[in-house]
PDB file of C-alpha atoms in Angstrom:
ATOM      1  CA  MET A 685     -41.546  30.679 187.538  1.00  0.00           C
ATOM      2  CA  THR A 686     -38.205  30.940 187.637  1.00  0.00           C
ATOM      3  CA  VAL A 687     -34.871  30.405 185.570  1.00  0.00           C
ATOM      4  CA  ALA A 688     -33.571  27.569 188.016  1.00  0.00           C
ATOM      5  CA  ALA A 689     -37.140  25.835 188.118  1.00  0.00           C
ATOM      6  CA  ILE A 690     -36.809  25.682 184.660  1.00  0.00           C
ATOM      7  CA  THR A 691     -33.712  24.415 184.426  1.00  0.00           C
ATOM      8  CA  ALA A 692     -34.418  22.085 186.806  1.00  0.00           C
ATOM      9  CA  GLU A 693     -37.642  20.430 185.050  1.00  0.00           C
ATOM     10  CA  ALA A 694     -35.630  20.480 181.544  1.00  0.00           C
ATOM     11  CA  PRO A 695     -34.945  16.404 180.525  1.00  0.00           C
ATOM     12  CA  LYS A 696     -31.210  16.015 180.398  1.00  0.00           C
ATOM     13  CA  GLN A 697     -29.652  15.007 177.129  1.00  0.00           C
ATOM     14  CA  GLN A 698     -28.963  11.819 176.351  1.00  0.00           C
ATOM     15  CA  GLU A 699     -24.882  10.903 175.774  1.00  0.00           C
ATOM     16  CA  PHE A 700     -23.754   8.299 173.187  1.00  0.00           C
ATOM     17  CA  PRO A 701     -21.039   5.879 173.847  1.00  0.00           C
ATOM     18  CA  LEU A 702     -17.907   6.418 171.983  1.00  0.00           C
ATOM     19  CA  ALA A 703     -16.212   2.639 172.804  1.00  0.00           C
ATOM     20  CA  ARG A 704     -17.332  -0.046 174.509  1.00  0.00           C
ATOM     21  CA  VAL A 705     -13.510  -1.249 176.579  1.00  0.00           C
ATOM     22  CA  ARG A 706     -13.939  -4.617 178.281  1.00  0.00           C
ATOM     23  CA  GLY A 707     -18.104  -4.438 178.117  1.00  0.00           C
ATOM     24  CA  GLU A 708     -17.749  -1.707 179.724  1.00  0.00           C
ATOM     25  CA  LEU A 709     -19.887   1.522 177.503  1.00  0.00           C
ATOM     26  CA  LEU A 710     -17.343   4.625 177.329  1.00  0.00           C
ATOM     27  CA  THR A 711     -19.489   7.951 176.680  1.00  0.00           C
ATOM     28  CA  ARG A 712     -16.561  10.300 177.339  1.00  0.00           C
ATOM     29  CA  LEU A 713     -12.541   9.945 175.819  1.00  0.00           C
ATOM     30  CA  PRO A 714      -9.897   8.869 179.190  1.00  0.00           C
ATOM     31  CA  GLU A 715      -7.861  12.536 180.274  1.00  0.00           C
ATOM     32  CA  ASP A 716      -4.896  10.508 179.983  1.00  0.00           C
ATOM     33  CA  LEU A 717      -5.591   9.599 176.630  1.00  0.00           C
ATOM     34  CA  TYR A 718      -2.309   9.647 174.295  1.00  0.00           C
ATOM     35  CA  ILE A 719      -3.171   9.426 170.265  1.00  0.00           C
ATOM     36  CA  PRO A 720       0.446   9.321 168.182  1.00  0.00           C
ATOM     37  CA  PRO A 721       0.863  11.644 165.587  1.00  0.00           C
ATOM     38  CA  ASP A 722       0.900   9.287 162.646  1.00  0.00           C
ATOM     39  CA  ALA A 723      -1.367   6.987 164.001  1.00  0.00           C
ATOM     40  CA  LEU A 724      -3.652   7.504 161.352  1.00  0.00           C
ATOM     41  CA  GLU A 725      -1.676   8.305 157.655  1.00  0.00           C
ATOM     42  CA  VAL A 726      -4.140   8.620 154.141  1.00  0.00           C
ATOM     43  CA  PHE A 727      -2.017   8.697 151.340  1.00  0.00           C
ATOM     44  CA  LEU A 728      -4.381   9.866 148.303  1.00  0.00           C
ATOM     45  CA  GLU A 729      -1.848   8.109 145.932  1.00  0.00           C
ATOM     46  CA  ALA A 730       0.225   4.837 146.619  1.00  0.00           C
ATOM     47  CA  PHE A 731       3.987   4.204 144.194  1.00  0.00           C
ATOM     48  CA  GLU A 732       5.139   0.974 144.066  1.00  0.00           C
ATOM     49  CA  GLY A 733       9.081   2.738 143.443  1.00  0.00           C
ATOM     50  CA  PRO A 734      10.864   5.400 142.839  1.00  0.00           C
ATOM     51  CA  LEU A 735      10.199   4.706 139.009  1.00  0.00           C
ATOM     52  CA  ASP A 736       6.048   4.250 139.182  1.00  0.00           C
ATOM     53  CA  LEU A 737       6.464   8.109 141.438  1.00  0.00           C
ATOM     54  CA  LEU A 738       8.126   9.413 138.337  1.00  0.00           C
ATOM     55  CA  LEU A 739       6.340   8.271 135.367  1.00  0.00           C
ATOM     56  CA  TRP A 740       2.942   9.383 137.079  1.00  0.00           C
ATOM     57  CA  LEU A 741       4.840  12.660 137.621  1.00  0.00           C
ATOM     58  CA  ILE A 742       5.512  12.875 134.297  1.00  0.00           C
ATOM     59  CA  ARG A 743       2.046  11.998 132.829  1.00  0.00           C
ATOM     60  CA  ARG A 744       0.255  13.671 134.839  1.00  0.00           C
ATOM     61  CA  GLN A 745       1.975  17.397 133.691  1.00  0.00           C
ATOM     62  CA  ASN A 746       1.503  15.561 130.302  1.00  0.00           C
ATOM     63  CA  PHE A 747       5.264  15.681 129.617  1.00  0.00           C
ATOM     64  CA  ASP A 748       6.895  14.175 126.546  1.00  0.00           C
ATOM     65  CA  ILE A 749       8.562  10.965 128.014  1.00  0.00           C
ATOM     66  CA  LEU A 750      11.505  11.598 125.644  1.00  0.00           C
ATOM     67  CA  ASP A 751      11.761  15.117 126.111  1.00  0.00           C
ATOM     68  CA  ILE A 752      11.513  14.951 130.136  1.00  0.00           C
ATOM     69  CA  PRO A 753      11.951  19.007 131.575  1.00  0.00           C
ATOM     70  CA  VAL A 754      14.319  17.366 134.156  1.00  0.00           C
ATOM     71  CA  ALA A 755      14.556  20.538 135.886  1.00  0.00           C
ATOM     72  CA  GLU A 756      11.034  21.269 136.869  1.00  0.00           C
ATOM     73  CA  VAL A 757      10.454  17.209 137.477  1.00  0.00           C
ATOM     74  CA  ALA A 758      13.384  16.726 139.946  1.00  0.00           C
ATOM     75  CA  ALA A 759      11.745  19.311 141.726  1.00  0.00           C
ATOM     76  CA  GLN A 760       8.295  17.981 142.220  1.00  0.00           C
ATOM     77  CA  TYR A 761      10.423  14.636 143.093  1.00  0.00           C
ATOM     78  CA  MET A 762      12.008  15.902 145.874  1.00  0.00           C
ATOM     79  CA  ALA A 763       8.912  17.399 147.657  1.00  0.00           C
ATOM     80  CA  TYR A 764       7.737  13.862 147.359  1.00  0.00           C
ATOM     81  CA  VAL A 765      10.446  12.627 148.880  1.00  0.00           C
ATOM     82  CA  GLU A 766      10.617  15.212 151.708  1.00  0.00           C
ATOM     83  CA  LEU A 767       7.669  13.502 152.600  1.00  0.00           C
ATOM     84  CA  LEU A 768       8.742  10.701 152.627  1.00  0.00           C
ATOM     85  CA  ARG A 769      11.667  10.946 154.605  1.00  0.00           C
ATOM     86  CA  GLY A 770       9.125  12.739 156.994  1.00  0.00           C
ATOM     87  CA  LEU A 771       6.284   9.977 157.215  1.00  0.00           C
ATOM     88  CA  ARG A 772       8.373   6.971 156.671  1.00  0.00           C
ATOM     89  CA  LEU A 773      11.951   6.679 156.400  1.00  0.00           C
ATOM     90  CA  GLU A 774      12.349   3.206 155.396  1.00  0.00           C
ATOM     91  CA  LEU A 775      10.816   3.792 152.549  1.00  0.00           C
ATOM     92  CA  ALA A 776      13.189   6.913 151.084  1.00  0.00           C
ATOM     93  CA  ALA A 777      16.121   4.953 150.387  1.00  0.00           C
ATOM     94  CA  ASP A 778      15.260   3.866 146.511  1.00  0.00           C
ATOM     95  CA  TYR A 779      13.777   7.008 146.808  1.00  0.00           C
ATOM     96  CA  LEU A 780      17.035   9.480 147.631  1.00  0.00           C
ATOM     97  CA  VAL A 781      19.035   7.183 144.927  1.00  0.00           C
ATOM     98  CA  MET A 782      16.490   8.021 142.164  1.00  0.00           C
ATOM     99  CA  ALA A 783      16.875  11.678 142.902  1.00  0.00           C
ATOM    100  CA  ALA A 784      20.094  11.556 142.949  1.00  0.00           C
ATOM    101  CA  VAL A 785      20.091   9.965 139.751  1.00  0.00           C
ATOM    102  CA  LEU A 786      17.730  13.334 138.261  1.00  0.00           C
ATOM    103  CA  THR A 787      20.344  15.010 140.409  1.00  0.00           C
ATOM    104  CA  GLU A 788      23.179  14.296 138.585  1.00  0.00           C
ATOM    105  CA  ILE A 789      21.368  14.108 134.605  1.00  0.00           C
ATOM    106  CA  LYS A 790      19.953  17.931 135.517  1.00  0.00           C
ATOM    107  CA  SER A 791      23.721  19.475 136.847  1.00  0.00           C
ATOM    108  CA  ARG A 792      24.816  17.439 133.142  1.00  0.00           C
ATOM    109  CA  MET A 793      22.247  19.350 131.032  1.00  0.00           C
ATOM    110  CA  LEU A 794      22.916  22.864 132.752  1.00  0.00           C
ATOM    111  CA  LEU A 795      27.084  22.297 133.088  1.00  0.00           C
ATOM    112  CA  PRO A 796      28.447  23.932 129.444  1.00  0.00           C
ATOM    113  CA  ARG A 797      30.114  22.191 127.307  1.00  0.00           C
ATOM    114  CA  PRO A 798      33.768  22.796 126.603  1.00  0.00           C
ATOM    115  CA  ALA A 799      34.765  24.121 122.890  1.00  0.00           C
ATOM    116  CA  GLY A 800      36.133  21.380 120.812  1.00  0.00           C
ATOM    117  CA  VAL A 801      34.431  18.395 122.849  1.00  0.00           C
ATOM    118  CA  GLU A 802      32.457  16.532 120.606  1.00  0.00           C
ATOM    119  CA  GLU A 803      28.450  16.578 121.821  1.00  0.00           C
ATOM    120  CA  GLU A 804      28.072  13.570 124.212  1.00  0.00           C
ATOM    121  CA  ASP A 805      24.852  11.201 124.395  1.00  0.00           C
ATOM    122  CA  ASP A 806      21.783  12.394 126.092  1.00  0.00           C
ATOM    123  CA  PRO A 807      22.041  12.310 129.800  1.00  0.00           C
ATOM    124  CA  ARG A 808      18.619  11.383 129.908  1.00  0.00           C
ATOM    125  CA  ALA A 809      18.516   8.553 127.262  1.00  0.00           C
ATOM    126  CA  ALA A 810      19.380   5.496 130.195  1.00  0.00           C
ATOM    127  CA  LEU A 811      16.351   6.971 132.384  1.00  0.00           C
ATOM    128  CA  VAL A 812      14.539   7.274 129.418  1.00  0.00           C
ATOM    129  CA  ARG A 813      14.947   3.567 128.383  1.00  0.00           C
ATOM    130  CA  ARG A 814      14.123   2.806 132.333  1.00  0.00           C
ATOM    131  CA  LEU A 815      10.837   4.585 132.110  1.00  0.00           C
ATOM    132  CA  GLN A 816       9.891   2.839 128.925  1.00  0.00           C
ATOM    133  CA  ASP A 817      10.530  -0.311 130.031  1.00  0.00           C
ATOM    134  CA  TYR A 818       8.876   0.245 133.560  1.00  0.00           C
ATOM    135  CA  ALA A 819       5.439   2.098 131.637  1.00  0.00           C
ATOM    136  CA  ARG A 820       4.951  -1.082 128.935  1.00  0.00           C
ATOM    137  CA  PHE A 821       5.154  -3.895 131.730  1.00  0.00           C
ATOM    138  CA  ARG A 822       2.630  -1.706 133.561  1.00  0.00           C
ATOM    139  CA  ASP A 823       0.369  -0.686 131.222  1.00  0.00           C
ATOM    140  CA  ALA A 824       0.316  -4.857 130.788  1.00  0.00           C
ATOM    141  CA  SER A 825      -0.237  -5.613 134.147  1.00  0.00           C
ATOM    142  CA  GLU A 826      -2.821  -3.494 134.531  1.00  0.00           C
ATOM    143  CA  THR A 827      -4.367  -5.137 130.987  1.00  0.00           C
ATOM    144  CA  LEU A 828      -4.194  -8.116 132.718  1.00  0.00           C
ATOM    145  CA  ALA A 829      -5.850  -7.117 136.092  1.00  0.00           C
ATOM    146  CA  ALA A 830      -9.185  -5.640 134.134  1.00  0.00           C
ATOM    147  CA  LEU A 831      -9.641  -8.980 132.828  1.00  0.00           C
ATOM    148  CA  PRO A 832     -12.648 -11.636 135.272  1.00  0.00           C
ATOM    149  CA  GLN A 833     -10.726 -13.689 137.473  1.00  0.00           C
ATOM    150  CA  PHE A 834     -11.882 -16.659 139.068  1.00  0.00           C
ATOM    151  CA  GLY A 835     -12.536 -16.418 142.351  1.00  0.00           C
ATOM    152  CA  ARG A 836     -12.455 -12.122 142.428  1.00  0.00           C
ATOM    153  CA  ASP A 837     -14.917 -11.581 139.592  1.00  0.00           C
ATOM    154  CA  LEU A 838     -16.132 -15.001 139.259  1.00  0.00           C
ATOM    155  CA  LEU A 839     -17.097 -17.184 141.744  1.00  0.00           C
ATOM    156  CA  PRO A 840     -18.415 -21.289 141.137  1.00  0.00           C
ATOM    157  CA  LEU A 841     -22.323 -21.685 141.385  1.00  0.00           C
ATOM    158  CA  SER A 842     -23.523 -24.334 142.331  1.00  0.00           C
ATOM    159  CA  VAL A 843     -27.426 -25.178 142.941  1.00  0.00           C
ATOM    160  CA  ALA A 844     -28.868 -28.349 143.433  1.00  0.00           C
ATOM    161  CA  LEU A 845     -32.501 -28.946 141.345  1.00  0.00           C
ATOM    162  CA  PRO A 846     -35.275 -31.295 142.680  1.00  0.00           C
ATOM    163  CA  ALA A 847     -34.937 -34.585 140.631  1.00  0.00           C
ATOM    164  CA  GLN A 848     -37.722 -34.213 138.408  1.00  0.00           C
ATOM    165  CA  GLU A 849     -39.862 -37.045 136.088  1.00  0.00           C
ATOM    166  CA  LEU A 850     -39.501 -37.118 132.473  1.00  0.00           C
ATOM    167  CA  PRO A 851     -41.681 -39.358 129.932  1.00  0.00           C
ATOM    168  CA  PRO A 852     -39.062 -41.309 128.339  1.00  0.00           C
ATOM    169  CA  ALA A 853     -37.589 -39.301 124.749  1.00  0.00           C
ATOM    170  CA  GLN A 854     -38.672 -40.850 121.909  1.00  0.00           C
ATOM    171  CA  ALA A 855     -36.248 -41.439 119.501  1.00  0.00           C
ATOM    172  CA  GLN A 856     -36.415 -40.213 116.119  1.00  0.00           C
ATOM    173  CA  VAL A 857     -35.534 -43.199 113.750  1.00  0.00           C
ATOM    174  CA  THR A 858     -34.752 -42.228 110.472  1.00  0.00           C
ATOM    175  CA  LEU A 859     -34.829 -44.428 107.089  1.00  0.00           C
ATOM    176  CA  ALA A 860     -31.174 -45.349 106.779  1.00  0.00           C
ATOM    177  CA  GLU A 861     -31.269 -46.386 110.364  1.00  0.00           C
ATOM    178  CA  LEU A 862     -34.339 -49.152 109.156  1.00  0.00           C
ATOM    179  CA  VAL A 863     -32.572 -49.824 105.726  1.00  0.00           C
ATOM    180  CA  ALA A 864     -29.694 -50.782 108.052  1.00  0.00           C
ATOM    181  CA  ALA A 865     -31.504 -52.541 110.601  1.00  0.00           C
ATOM    182  CA  LEU A 866     -32.754 -54.767 107.723  1.00  0.00           C
ATOM    183  CA  THR A 867     -29.766 -55.473 106.285  1.00  0.00           C
ATOM    184  CA  GLU A 868     -28.139 -56.709 109.539  1.00  0.00           C
ATOM    185  CA  ILE A 869     -31.117 -59.138 110.044  1.00  0.00           C
ATOM    186  CA  LEU A 870     -31.009 -60.361 106.667  1.00  0.00           C
ATOM    187  CA  ALA A 871     -27.054 -61.024 106.982  1.00  0.00           C
ATOM    188  CA  ARG A 872     -27.763 -62.858 110.442  1.00  0.00           C
ATOM    189  CA  GLY A 873     -30.522 -64.445 108.211  1.00  0.00           C
ATOM    190  CA  ALA A 874     -28.104 -66.052 105.423  1.00  0.00           C
ATOM    191  CA  LEU A 875     -25.632 -67.815 108.467  1.00  0.00           C
ATOM    192  CA  ASN A 876     -28.811 -69.593 109.766  1.00  0.00           C
ATOM    193  CA  ALA A 877     -30.326 -70.672 106.309  1.00  0.00           C
ATOM    194  CA  HIS A 878     -30.768 -74.627 105.490  1.00  0.00           C
ATOM    195  CA  HIS A 879     -30.356 -76.294 102.227  1.00  0.00           C
ATOM    196  CA  GLN A 880     -31.265 -79.872 100.734  1.00  0.00           C
ATOM    197  CA  VAL A 881     -29.119 -81.631  98.501  1.00  0.00           C
ATOM    198  CA  ARG A 882     -30.942 -83.780  96.519  1.00  0.00           C
ATOM    199  CA  ARG A 883     -28.817 -86.422  94.067  1.00  0.00           C
ATOM    200  CA  GLU A 884     -29.246 -86.886  91.175  1.00  0.00           C
ATOM    201  CA  ALA A 885     -29.722 -89.973  89.481  1.00  0.00           C
ATOM    202  CA  LEU A 886     -27.508 -90.284  86.504  1.00  0.00           C
ATOM    203  CA  SER A 887     -25.839 -93.871  85.498  1.00  0.00           C
ATOM    204  CA  VAL A 888     -22.780 -94.199  83.760  1.00  0.00           C
ATOM    205  CA  ARG A 889     -24.251 -97.520  81.446  1.00  0.00           C
ATOM    206  CA  GLU A 890     -27.078 -95.404  80.462  1.00  0.00           C
ATOM    207  CA  ARG A 891     -25.135 -92.844  79.222  1.00  0.00           C
ATOM    208  CA  MET A 892     -22.833 -94.816  77.404  1.00  0.00           C
ATOM    209  CA  THR A 893     -25.745 -96.321  75.813  1.00  0.00           C
ATOM    210  CA  ALA A 894     -26.726 -92.901  74.954  1.00  0.00           C
ATOM    211  CA  ILE A 895     -23.386 -91.565  72.964  1.00  0.00           C
ATOM    212  CA  LEU A 896     -23.670 -94.828  71.483  1.00  0.00           C
ATOM    213  CA  GLU A 897     -26.905 -93.658  69.402  1.00  0.00           C
ATOM    214  CA  ARG A 898     -25.770 -90.383  69.181  1.00  0.00           C
ATOM    215  CA  LEU A 899     -22.737 -91.918  66.782  1.00  0.00           C
ATOM    216  CA  THR A 900     -23.049 -92.896  63.321  1.00  0.00           C
ATOM    217  CA  VAL A 901     -20.816 -95.506  61.986  1.00  0.00           C
ATOM    218  CA  GLY A 902     -18.305 -94.045  59.176  1.00  0.00           C
ATOM    219  CA  GLU A 903     -18.572 -90.590  60.804  1.00  0.00           C
ATOM    220  CA  PHE A 904     -16.964 -88.946  63.140  1.00  0.00           C
ATOM    221  CA  THR A 905     -18.693 -86.743  66.161  1.00  0.00           C
ATOM    222  CA  SER A 906     -16.663 -83.627  67.921  1.00  0.00           C
ATOM    223  CA  LEU A 907     -16.371 -84.716  71.632  1.00  0.00           C
ATOM    224  CA  PRO A 908     -17.701 -81.002  72.943  1.00  0.00           C
ATOM    225  CA  THR A 909     -20.657 -82.048  71.121  1.00  0.00           C
ATOM    226  CA  LEU A 910     -20.718 -85.007  73.499  1.00  0.00           C
ATOM    227  CA  LEU A 911     -20.205 -82.744  76.712  1.00  0.00           C
ATOM    228  CA  LEU A 912     -22.576 -80.072  76.651  1.00  0.00           C
ATOM    229  CA  PRO A 913     -22.267 -77.744  79.332  1.00  0.00           C
ATOM    230  CA  ALA A 914     -26.348 -77.224  79.797  1.00  0.00           C
ATOM    231  CA  GLU A 915     -26.497 -80.369  81.822  1.00  0.00           C
ATOM    232  CA  GLY A 916     -24.224 -79.352  84.712  1.00  0.00           C
ATOM    233  CA  ARG A 917     -21.469 -80.490  86.061  1.00  0.00           C
ATOM    234  CA  ALA A 918     -22.411 -83.430  87.132  1.00  0.00           C
ATOM    235  CA  GLY A 919     -23.721 -84.483  83.800  1.00  0.00           C
ATOM    236  CA  VAL A 920     -20.859 -83.304  81.983  1.00  0.00           C
ATOM    237  CA  VAL A 921     -18.615 -85.491  83.892  1.00  0.00           C
ATOM    238  CA  VAL A 922     -21.004 -88.420  83.776  1.00  0.00           C
ATOM    239  CA  SER A 923     -20.613 -88.274  79.744  1.00  0.00           C
ATOM    240  CA  PHE A 924     -16.587 -88.172  80.147  1.00  0.00           C
ATOM    241  CA  LEU A 925     -16.860 -91.143  82.215  1.00  0.00           C
ATOM    242  CA  ALA A 926     -19.410 -92.875  79.994  1.00  0.00           C
ATOM    243  CA  ILE A 927     -16.132 -92.163  76.713  1.00  0.00           C
ATOM    244  CA  LEU A 928     -13.645 -93.372  79.064  1.00  0.00           C
ATOM    245  CA  GLU A 929     -15.865 -96.370  79.396  1.00  0.00           C
ATOM    246  CA  LEU A 930     -16.762 -97.052  76.098  1.00  0.00           C
ATOM    247  CA  LEU A 931     -12.862 -96.782  75.172  1.00  0.00           C
ATOM    248  CA  ARG A 932     -12.162 -99.202  77.295  1.00  0.00           C
ATOM    249  CA  GLU A 933     -14.586-101.589  75.745  1.00  0.00           C
ATOM    250  CA  GLN A 934     -13.440-100.648  72.755  1.00  0.00           C
ATOM    251  CA  LEU A 935     -17.048 -99.436  71.644  1.00  0.00           C
ATOM    252  CA  ILE A 936     -15.356 -96.399  70.371  1.00  0.00           C
ATOM    253  CA  GLU A 937     -12.276 -94.666  68.400  1.00  0.00           C
ATOM    254  CA  LEU A 938     -11.091 -91.627  69.331  1.00  0.00           C
ATOM    255  CA  ALA A 939      -9.151 -89.503  65.833  1.00  0.00           C
ATOM    256  CA  GLN A 940      -7.556 -85.872  65.774  1.00  0.00           C
ATOM    257  CA  HIS A 941      -6.271 -84.481  62.844  1.00  0.00           C
ATOM    258  CA  GLU A 942      -3.344 -82.290  64.138  1.00  0.00           C
ATOM    259  CA  ALA A 943      -2.221 -81.952  67.705  1.00  0.00           C
ATOM    260  CA  PHE A 944      -3.499 -79.589  70.115  1.00  0.00           C
ATOM    261  CA  GLY A 945      -6.964 -79.607  67.552  1.00  0.00           C
ATOM    262  CA  PRO A 946     -10.325 -81.040  68.566  1.00  0.00           C
ATOM    263  CA  ILE A 947     -11.271 -84.463  69.167  1.00  0.00           C
ATOM    264  CA  TYR A 948     -13.272 -86.507  67.166  1.00  0.00           C
ATOM    265  CA  LEU A 949     -15.086 -90.011  67.919  1.00  0.00           C
ATOM    266  CA  ARG A 950     -16.845 -92.613  65.975  1.00  0.00           C
ATOM    267  CA  PRO A 951     -18.071 -96.774  66.734  1.00  0.00           C
ATOM    268  CA  ALA A 952     -15.265 -98.837  66.426  1.00  0.00           C
ATOM    269  CA  ALA A 953     -15.695-101.106  63.482  1.00  0.00           C
TER     270      ALA A 953
END
């Protein structure tokens, strides 16, 4: 068997489609396909502004923010700005302003001070204050972003449970509740209580005879001994009415030795 026969009998390798365009599978790239040079851009570090980039450069090299080596940081900063200018020109404006600020600070630190001139303030002071404020707010925002957020880390969960027939719960009755119920029942019973009023048979005439029998001729008897509280209000009232009736009929006499003194009774002569 010749080499040509072996090649003819060998199966062809299956070509996998690269894409589907308008329903058709493409196994090869079109010859007139144009891919722009900036069609795919990968940024390993994303910065929100010039201060963010400057702070990242300082922290990456463990520089002291209060003693920034302006020359070294400015060189690295300018390298990144050149990269931005080559990729995205519209993002380079704010970064160029910061580059000018770094250049000014670097030049002021490199220029010698004239003799006899008082020592000026550190030209890095204003930039250091801005970096400190930015770092403080950035750290606070990162701390807040790390907290769980509803809708991002926490999602509402609703589960429909099947209806369950549970036996009625047995109420636990305490002794205090029993006493309270008894007190309420007794209070209601007191409102509906019935009582009968019996009229006591008292006669003024009979009491007049009884008082005359207790009086001794020629002797005085004190009034309190005739009005006995033990007989109750009705008995005292009947006795007092009997004494008044005896006075009206002039059957007894009253005597009092001094003002507001005790009152005495005796039979009339």
